[in-house]
XYZ file of C-alpha atoms in Angstrom:
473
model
C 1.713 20.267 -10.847
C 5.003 20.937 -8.915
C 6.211 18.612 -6.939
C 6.537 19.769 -2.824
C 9.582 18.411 -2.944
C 10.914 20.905 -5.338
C 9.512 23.776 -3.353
C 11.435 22.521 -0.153
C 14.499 22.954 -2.404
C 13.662 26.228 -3.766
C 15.549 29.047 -2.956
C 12.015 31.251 -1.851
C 11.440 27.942 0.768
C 14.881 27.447 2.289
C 14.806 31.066 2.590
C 11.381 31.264 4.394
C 12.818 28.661 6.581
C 16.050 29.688 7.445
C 14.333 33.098 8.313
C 12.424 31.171 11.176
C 14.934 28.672 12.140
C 17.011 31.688 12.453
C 14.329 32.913 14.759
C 14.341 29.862 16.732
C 18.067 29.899 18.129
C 17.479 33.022 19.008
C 14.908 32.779 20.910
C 13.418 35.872 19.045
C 10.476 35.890 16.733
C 9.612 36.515 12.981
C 6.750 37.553 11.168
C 5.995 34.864 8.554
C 2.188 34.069 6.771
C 0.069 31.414 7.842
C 0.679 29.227 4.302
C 4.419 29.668 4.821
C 4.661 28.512 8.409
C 2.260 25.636 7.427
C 5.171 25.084 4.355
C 7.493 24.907 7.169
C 5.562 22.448 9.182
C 4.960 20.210 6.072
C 8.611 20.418 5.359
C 9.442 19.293 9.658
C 6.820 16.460 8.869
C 8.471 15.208 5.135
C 11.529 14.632 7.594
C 9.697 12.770 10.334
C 10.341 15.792 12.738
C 6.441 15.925 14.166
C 7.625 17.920 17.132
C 9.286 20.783 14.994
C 6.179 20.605 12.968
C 4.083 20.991 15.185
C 6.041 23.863 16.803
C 5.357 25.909 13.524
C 1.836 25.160 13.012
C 1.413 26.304 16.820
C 3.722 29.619 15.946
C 1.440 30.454 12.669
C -1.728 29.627 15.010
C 0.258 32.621 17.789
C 0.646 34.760 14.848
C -2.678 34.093 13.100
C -5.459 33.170 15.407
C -8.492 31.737 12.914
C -6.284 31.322 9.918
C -7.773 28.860 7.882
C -4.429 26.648 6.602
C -2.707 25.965 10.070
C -6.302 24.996 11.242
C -7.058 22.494 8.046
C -3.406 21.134 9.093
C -3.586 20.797 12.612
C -7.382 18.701 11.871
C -5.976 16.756 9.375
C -3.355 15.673 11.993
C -6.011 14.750 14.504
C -7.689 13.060 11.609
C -4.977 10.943 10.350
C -2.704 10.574 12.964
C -4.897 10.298 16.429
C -8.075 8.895 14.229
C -10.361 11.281 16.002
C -12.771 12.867 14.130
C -14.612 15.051 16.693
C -11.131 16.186 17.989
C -10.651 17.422 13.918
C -13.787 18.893 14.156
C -13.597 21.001 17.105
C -9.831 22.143 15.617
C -11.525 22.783 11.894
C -14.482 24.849 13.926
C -11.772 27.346 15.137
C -11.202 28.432 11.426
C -12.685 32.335 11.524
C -13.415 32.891 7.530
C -16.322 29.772 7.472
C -16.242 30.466 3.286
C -12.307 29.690 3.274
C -11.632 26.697 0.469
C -10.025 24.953 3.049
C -12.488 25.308 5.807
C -14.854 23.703 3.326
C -12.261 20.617 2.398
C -11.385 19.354 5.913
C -15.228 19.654 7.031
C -15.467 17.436 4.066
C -12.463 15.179 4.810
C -13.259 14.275 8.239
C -16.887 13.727 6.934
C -15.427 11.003 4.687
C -12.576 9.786 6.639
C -15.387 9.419 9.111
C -18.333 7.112 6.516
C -20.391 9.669 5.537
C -18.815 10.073 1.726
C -22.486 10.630 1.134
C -22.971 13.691 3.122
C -19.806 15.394 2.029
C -20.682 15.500 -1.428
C -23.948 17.006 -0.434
C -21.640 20.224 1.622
C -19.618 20.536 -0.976
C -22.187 20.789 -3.303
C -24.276 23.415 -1.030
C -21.097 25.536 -1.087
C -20.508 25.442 -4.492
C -22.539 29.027 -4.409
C -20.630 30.297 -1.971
C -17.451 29.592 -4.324
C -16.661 32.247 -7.019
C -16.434 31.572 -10.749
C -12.644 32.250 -10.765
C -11.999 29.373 -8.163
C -14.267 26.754 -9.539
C -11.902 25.202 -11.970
C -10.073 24.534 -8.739
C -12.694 23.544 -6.524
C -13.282 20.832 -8.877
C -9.934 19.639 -8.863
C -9.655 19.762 -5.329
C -12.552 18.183 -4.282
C -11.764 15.139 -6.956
C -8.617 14.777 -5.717
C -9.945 14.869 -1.939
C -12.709 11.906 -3.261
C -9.624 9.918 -4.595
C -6.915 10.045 -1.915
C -10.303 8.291 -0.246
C -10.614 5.718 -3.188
C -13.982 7.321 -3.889
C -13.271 6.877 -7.228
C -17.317 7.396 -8.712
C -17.144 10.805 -6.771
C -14.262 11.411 -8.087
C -15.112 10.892 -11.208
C -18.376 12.918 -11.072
C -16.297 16.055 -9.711
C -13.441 15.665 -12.563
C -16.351 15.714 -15.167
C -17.663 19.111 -14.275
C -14.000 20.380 -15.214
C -13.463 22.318 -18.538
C -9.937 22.174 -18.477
C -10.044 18.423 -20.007
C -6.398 18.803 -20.746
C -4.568 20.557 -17.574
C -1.840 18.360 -15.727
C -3.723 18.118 -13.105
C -6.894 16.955 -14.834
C -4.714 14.066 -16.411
C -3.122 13.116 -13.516
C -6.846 12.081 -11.994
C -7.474 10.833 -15.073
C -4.579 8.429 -15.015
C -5.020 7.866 -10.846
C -8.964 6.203 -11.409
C -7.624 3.646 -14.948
C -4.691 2.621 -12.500
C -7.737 2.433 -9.458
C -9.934 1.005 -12.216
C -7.482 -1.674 -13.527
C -7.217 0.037 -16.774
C -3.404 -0.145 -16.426
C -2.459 0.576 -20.220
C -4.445 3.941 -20.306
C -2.980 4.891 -17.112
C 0.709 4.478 -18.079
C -0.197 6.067 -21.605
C -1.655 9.093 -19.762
C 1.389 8.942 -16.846
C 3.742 8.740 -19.714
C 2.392 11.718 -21.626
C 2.159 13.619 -18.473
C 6.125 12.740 -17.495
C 7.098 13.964 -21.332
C 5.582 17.583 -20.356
C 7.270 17.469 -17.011
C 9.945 14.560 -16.816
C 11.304 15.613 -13.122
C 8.429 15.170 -11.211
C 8.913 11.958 -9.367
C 5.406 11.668 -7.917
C 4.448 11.223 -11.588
C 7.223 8.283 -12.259
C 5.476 7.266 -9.260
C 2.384 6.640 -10.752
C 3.659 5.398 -13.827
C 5.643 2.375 -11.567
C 2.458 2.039 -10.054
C 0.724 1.099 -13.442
C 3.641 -0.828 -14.602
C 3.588 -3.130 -11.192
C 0.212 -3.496 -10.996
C 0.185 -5.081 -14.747
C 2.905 -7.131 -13.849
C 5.631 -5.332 -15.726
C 7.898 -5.612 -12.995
C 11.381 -4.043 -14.968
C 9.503 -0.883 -16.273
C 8.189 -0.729 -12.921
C 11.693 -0.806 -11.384
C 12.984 1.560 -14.139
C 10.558 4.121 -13.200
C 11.235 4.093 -9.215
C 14.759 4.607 -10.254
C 13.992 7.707 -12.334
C 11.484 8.847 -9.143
C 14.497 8.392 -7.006
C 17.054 9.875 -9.067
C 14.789 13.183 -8.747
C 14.431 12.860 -4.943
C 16.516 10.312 -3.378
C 14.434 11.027 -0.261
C 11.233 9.551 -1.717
C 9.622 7.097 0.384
C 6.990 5.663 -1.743
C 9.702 5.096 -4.673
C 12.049 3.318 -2.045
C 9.007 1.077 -1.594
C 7.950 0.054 -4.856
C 12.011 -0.523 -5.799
C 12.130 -2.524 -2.915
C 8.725 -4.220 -3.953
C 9.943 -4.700 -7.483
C 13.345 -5.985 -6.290
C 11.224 -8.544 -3.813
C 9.230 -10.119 -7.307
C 12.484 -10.778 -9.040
C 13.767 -12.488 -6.344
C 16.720 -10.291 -5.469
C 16.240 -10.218 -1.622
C 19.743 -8.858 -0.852
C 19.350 -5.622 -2.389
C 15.336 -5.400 -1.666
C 16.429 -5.651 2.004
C 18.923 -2.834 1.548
C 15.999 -0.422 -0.240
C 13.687 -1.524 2.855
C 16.551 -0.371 5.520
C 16.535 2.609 3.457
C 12.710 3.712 3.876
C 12.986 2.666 6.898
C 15.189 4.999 8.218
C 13.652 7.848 6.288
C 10.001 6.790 7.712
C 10.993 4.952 11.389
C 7.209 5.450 12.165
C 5.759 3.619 10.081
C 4.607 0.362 10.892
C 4.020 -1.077 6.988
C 7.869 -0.672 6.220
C 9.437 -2.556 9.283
C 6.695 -5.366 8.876
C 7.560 -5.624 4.890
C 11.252 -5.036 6.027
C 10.413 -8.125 8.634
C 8.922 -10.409 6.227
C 11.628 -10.062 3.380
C 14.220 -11.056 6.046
C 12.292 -14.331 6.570
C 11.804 -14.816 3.166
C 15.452 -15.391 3.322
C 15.720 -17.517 6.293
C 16.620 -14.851 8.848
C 13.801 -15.359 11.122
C 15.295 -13.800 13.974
C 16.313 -10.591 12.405
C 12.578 -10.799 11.083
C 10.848 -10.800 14.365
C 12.791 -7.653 15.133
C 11.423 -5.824 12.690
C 7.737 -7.013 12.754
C 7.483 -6.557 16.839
C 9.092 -3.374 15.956
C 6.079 -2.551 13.349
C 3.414 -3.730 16.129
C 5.220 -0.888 18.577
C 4.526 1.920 16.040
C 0.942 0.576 14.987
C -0.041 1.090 19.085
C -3.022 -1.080 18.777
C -4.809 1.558 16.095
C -2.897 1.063 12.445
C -4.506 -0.952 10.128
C -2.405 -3.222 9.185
C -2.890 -4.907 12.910
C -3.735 -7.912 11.232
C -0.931 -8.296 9.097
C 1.076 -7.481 12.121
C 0.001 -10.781 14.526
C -0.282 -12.818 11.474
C 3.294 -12.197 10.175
C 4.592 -12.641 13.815
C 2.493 -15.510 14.388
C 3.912 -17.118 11.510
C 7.398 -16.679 12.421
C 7.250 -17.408 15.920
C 5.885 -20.684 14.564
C 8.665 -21.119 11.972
C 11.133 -20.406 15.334
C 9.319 -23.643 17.031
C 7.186 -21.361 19.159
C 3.690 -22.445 18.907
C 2.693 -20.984 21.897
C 3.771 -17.538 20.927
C 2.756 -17.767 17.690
C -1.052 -19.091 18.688
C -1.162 -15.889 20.926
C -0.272 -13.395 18.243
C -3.269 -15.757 16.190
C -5.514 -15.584 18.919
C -5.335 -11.081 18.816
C -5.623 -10.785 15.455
C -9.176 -12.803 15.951
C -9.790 -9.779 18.289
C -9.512 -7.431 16.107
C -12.829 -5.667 14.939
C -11.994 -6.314 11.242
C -10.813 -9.826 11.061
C -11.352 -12.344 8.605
C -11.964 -15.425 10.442
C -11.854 -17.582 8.468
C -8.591 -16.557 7.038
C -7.194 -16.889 10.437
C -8.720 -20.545 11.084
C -6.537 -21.416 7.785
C -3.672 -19.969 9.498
C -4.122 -21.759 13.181
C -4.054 -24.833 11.300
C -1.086 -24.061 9.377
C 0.347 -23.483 12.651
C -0.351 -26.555 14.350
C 0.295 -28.592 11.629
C 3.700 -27.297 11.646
C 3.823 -27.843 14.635
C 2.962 -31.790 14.624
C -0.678 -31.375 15.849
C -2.215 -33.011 12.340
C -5.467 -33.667 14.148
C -6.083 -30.433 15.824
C -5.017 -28.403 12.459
C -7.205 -30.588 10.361
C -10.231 -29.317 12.905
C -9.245 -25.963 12.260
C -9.407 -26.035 8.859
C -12.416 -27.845 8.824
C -13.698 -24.823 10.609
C -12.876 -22.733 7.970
C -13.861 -24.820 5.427
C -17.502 -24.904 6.576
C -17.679 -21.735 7.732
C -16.708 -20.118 3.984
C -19.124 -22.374 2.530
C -15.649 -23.918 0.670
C -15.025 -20.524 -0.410
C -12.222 -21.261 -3.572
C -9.696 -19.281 -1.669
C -9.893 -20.861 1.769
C -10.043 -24.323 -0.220
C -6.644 -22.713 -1.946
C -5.410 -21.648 1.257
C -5.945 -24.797 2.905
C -4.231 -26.982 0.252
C -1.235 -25.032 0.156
C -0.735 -25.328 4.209
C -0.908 -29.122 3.127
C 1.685 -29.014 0.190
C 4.479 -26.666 2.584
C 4.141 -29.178 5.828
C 5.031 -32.006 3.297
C 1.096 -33.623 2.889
C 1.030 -33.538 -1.005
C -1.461 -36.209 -1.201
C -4.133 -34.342 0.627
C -3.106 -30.897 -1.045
C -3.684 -32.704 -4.074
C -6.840 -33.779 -3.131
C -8.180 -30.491 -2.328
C -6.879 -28.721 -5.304
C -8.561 -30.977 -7.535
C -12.197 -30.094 -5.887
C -10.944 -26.542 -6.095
C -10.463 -26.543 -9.642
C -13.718 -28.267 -10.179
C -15.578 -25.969 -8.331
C -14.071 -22.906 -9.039
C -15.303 -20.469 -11.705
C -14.383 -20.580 -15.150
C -11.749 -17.131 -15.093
C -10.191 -18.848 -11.480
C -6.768 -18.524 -11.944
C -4.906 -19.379 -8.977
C -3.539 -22.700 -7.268
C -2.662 -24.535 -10.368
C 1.484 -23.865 -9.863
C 0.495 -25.767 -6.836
C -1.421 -28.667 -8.510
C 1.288 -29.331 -10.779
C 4.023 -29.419 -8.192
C 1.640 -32.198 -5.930
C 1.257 -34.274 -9.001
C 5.076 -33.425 -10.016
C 6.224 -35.289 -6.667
C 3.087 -37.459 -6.641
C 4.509 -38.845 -10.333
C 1.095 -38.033 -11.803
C 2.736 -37.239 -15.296
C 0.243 -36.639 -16.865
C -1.998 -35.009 -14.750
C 1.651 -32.414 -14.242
C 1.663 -31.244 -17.652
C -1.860 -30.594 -17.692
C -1.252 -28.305 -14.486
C 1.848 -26.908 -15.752
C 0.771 -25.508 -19.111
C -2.511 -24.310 -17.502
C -0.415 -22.276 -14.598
C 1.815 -20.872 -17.306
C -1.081 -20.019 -19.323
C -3.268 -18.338 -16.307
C -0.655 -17.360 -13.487
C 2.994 -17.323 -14.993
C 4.112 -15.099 -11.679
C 2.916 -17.852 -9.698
C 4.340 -20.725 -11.763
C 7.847 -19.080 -11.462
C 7.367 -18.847 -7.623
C 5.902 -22.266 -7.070
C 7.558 -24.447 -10.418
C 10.564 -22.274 -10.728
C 13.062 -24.518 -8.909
C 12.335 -27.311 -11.568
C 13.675 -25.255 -14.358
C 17.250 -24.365 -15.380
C 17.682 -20.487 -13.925
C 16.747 -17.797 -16.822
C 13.771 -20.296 -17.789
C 11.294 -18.122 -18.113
C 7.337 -19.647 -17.277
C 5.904 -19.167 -20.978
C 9.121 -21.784 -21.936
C 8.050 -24.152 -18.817
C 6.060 -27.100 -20.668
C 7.914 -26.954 -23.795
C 11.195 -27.488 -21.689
C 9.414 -30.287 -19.824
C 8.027 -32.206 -23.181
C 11.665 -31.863 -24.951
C 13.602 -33.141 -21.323
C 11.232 -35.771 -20.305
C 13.502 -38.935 -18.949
């Protein structure tokens, strides 16, 4: 379970690769195998240099008409990065040996990438005869993995099962991927653990294990771990995100910006670091610098990234914050465009809008809208109330929050940080300490964020209504 990372820095690779940059200058060639100049290419593309890597996949391709790796690469590519799935079809068609492994995994990947999970598990169980006994341990492997990295976690789950090697690396690493997917995140840092004790320098597995650790809320191991990942490979982009992330949640915006600059620079295509980048800026009042960075994320998403929607919203919002509701109610009005938008989501947020704006009648309309529409979904209701409680309407955040928690199933956890703080400043004392000790109880990471301001600093939530009781004037 090596890392690719370590292979880029192995003396065989940098070899291999000065042998064809060497080449290059010169302006002569080299003979080098298909899998090595695809190495190469993956290597160009780890450093954001597509044009190189696609120079050596084009090279192996000269060299190698048919061969089956530069093909499965060059698909993938049209797959993932020009979302066109007969384009990766017609490339993966050009592959000569049609019982190649990999010709079989990127017909399978574009069938999935492309809906039809169904019908890919049906090829690659028709060419499970055409696979020999020595490579099915692999295929196995492979094809779970391929099922995952789609969160197809029941497929994946049904390929991992025919496996025999119940305790290889890689058969624990899938094993710890679907309890993180599955929100089993104790089993997956006990399996991520015992996998980093047999090999404690492979950063994609302190990956995982921050993964487990910030999904279950345990934001310092979490933080600990992306360290360790980045100690290995200081050039890891998903660590720099979760440190940043993990920074972000403990509120220490200075340095999260810094690890954000960082990714960014490492990964300047892609659009989900500038807009998180963007929006951690105006978390800290720097609205300007934060419009940068999200129009910056809504050049590189070129109308075909999905986080479109993200994109207008977060610039919506902040050209509102800047006083620029007709900006702002543009940005709005394309993210309703959008194939995939929630509507009603985005009602919630037009009202937000122009009630920040000083149009109370026209954003109560809106969220009436929305309201109906959801059928007083609890999360619009939620939604809805908090718009109230930032534009300075406690009363009728309060109002809604109340029906919300009446109506709201018995495990509902969110929106009562929010409750307390409308009857904190609507001096319903009583009706406060209820809320509190029920956020603390439910949602401590959203009592800190909402309540935490009313608390000495180092308070932590579990101490919140004891602190009140004991202080009350």
């Amino acid at each position: 379970m090596a890392d690719t990372n370590q292979y880029f820095k192995s003396k065989e690779f940098l070899n291999i690769l000065h042998q064809y940059e060497a080449a290059c200058q010169t302006g002569s060639s080299v003979y080098l195998e298909a899998e090595d100049l695809t190495d190469i290419a993956e290597y160009y593309h780890s450093k954001d240099d597509m044009e190189g890597a696609d120079e050596a996949i084009e090279y192996a391709l000269k060299l190698h008409p048919g061969a089956a790796v530069p093909l499965a690469y060059k698909a993938r590519k049209a797959l993932l990065v020009d979302f066109d799935a007969r384009k990766a079809d017609a490339i993966a068609e050009q592959i000569s040996d049609k019982t190649d492994l990999d010709y079989f995994y990127i017909k399978a990947e574009i069938m999935i990438a492309d809906g039809r999970e169904g019908k890919a598990d049906a090829y690659l169980k028709d060419r499970l005869n055409d696979v020999s006994e020595d490579d099915r341990e692999d295929y196995y492997i492979d094809v779970a993995n391929l099922f995952i990295d789609y969160q197809q976690d029941e497929k994946c789950r049904e390929w991992l099962m025919r496996s025999e090697e119940t305790d290889s690396d890689d058969y624990k690493e899938l094993e710890g991927r679907l309890a993180l997917y599955a929100g089993d995140f104790k089993q997956s840092e006990r399996i991520f653990t015992d996998l980093i004790n047999r090999d404690p320098f492979s950063y994609t597995l302190w990956n995982q294990l921050a993964s487990s650790q910030l999904r279950s809320n345990n934001i310092q191991e979490a933080l600990q771990s992306s360290e360790y990942a980045i100690a290995i490979n200081p050039e890891d982009g998903e660590a720099l995100l979760t440190k940043a992330g993990c920074l972000l949640a403990l509120r220490n915006y200075e340095q999260a910006i810094e690890y954000y600059r960082r990714y960014t620079q490492l990964c300047p295509k892609d659009e989900y670091g500038e807009l998180l980048y963007g929006v951690t800026l105006f978390n800290i009042n720097r609205p300007e610098e934060a419009l940068l960075h999200m129009k910056r994320a809504e050049q590189i998403a070129q109308g075909i990234s999905g986080y479109l929607q993200e994109i207008y919203q977060q610039i919506a919002f902040t050209e509102s914050t800047l006083n620029h509701p007709k900006e702002a109610l543009e940005y709005l009005q394309k993210a309703m465009l959008l194939p995939d938008a929630n509507l009603n989501e985005l009602l919630v947020m037009k009202g937000h809008i122009l009630l920040e704006n000083h149009q109370a009648d026209a954003a109560e309309r809106s969220f009436r809208h929305a309201l109906v529409d959801s059928g007083m979904e609890p999360i619009i209701l939620l939604h809805v109330a908090v718009s109230f409680y930032d534009n300075g309407y406690p009363e009728s955040a309060y109002n809604l929050l109340r029906k919300l928690m009446e109506t709201a199933d018995s495990d509902w956890k969110d929106g009562y940080a929010y409750l307390a703080m409308c009857c904190y400043e609507l001096k319903k004392k009583e009706e406060f300490l209820a809320a509190l000790q029920k956020a603390c109880q439910v949602n401590p990471v959203e009592a800190e964020a909402v309540l935490g301001s009313l608390f000495p600093d180092e308070t932590e939530p579990k101490d919140y209504y004891s602190y009140m009781i004991n202080n009350q004037s």
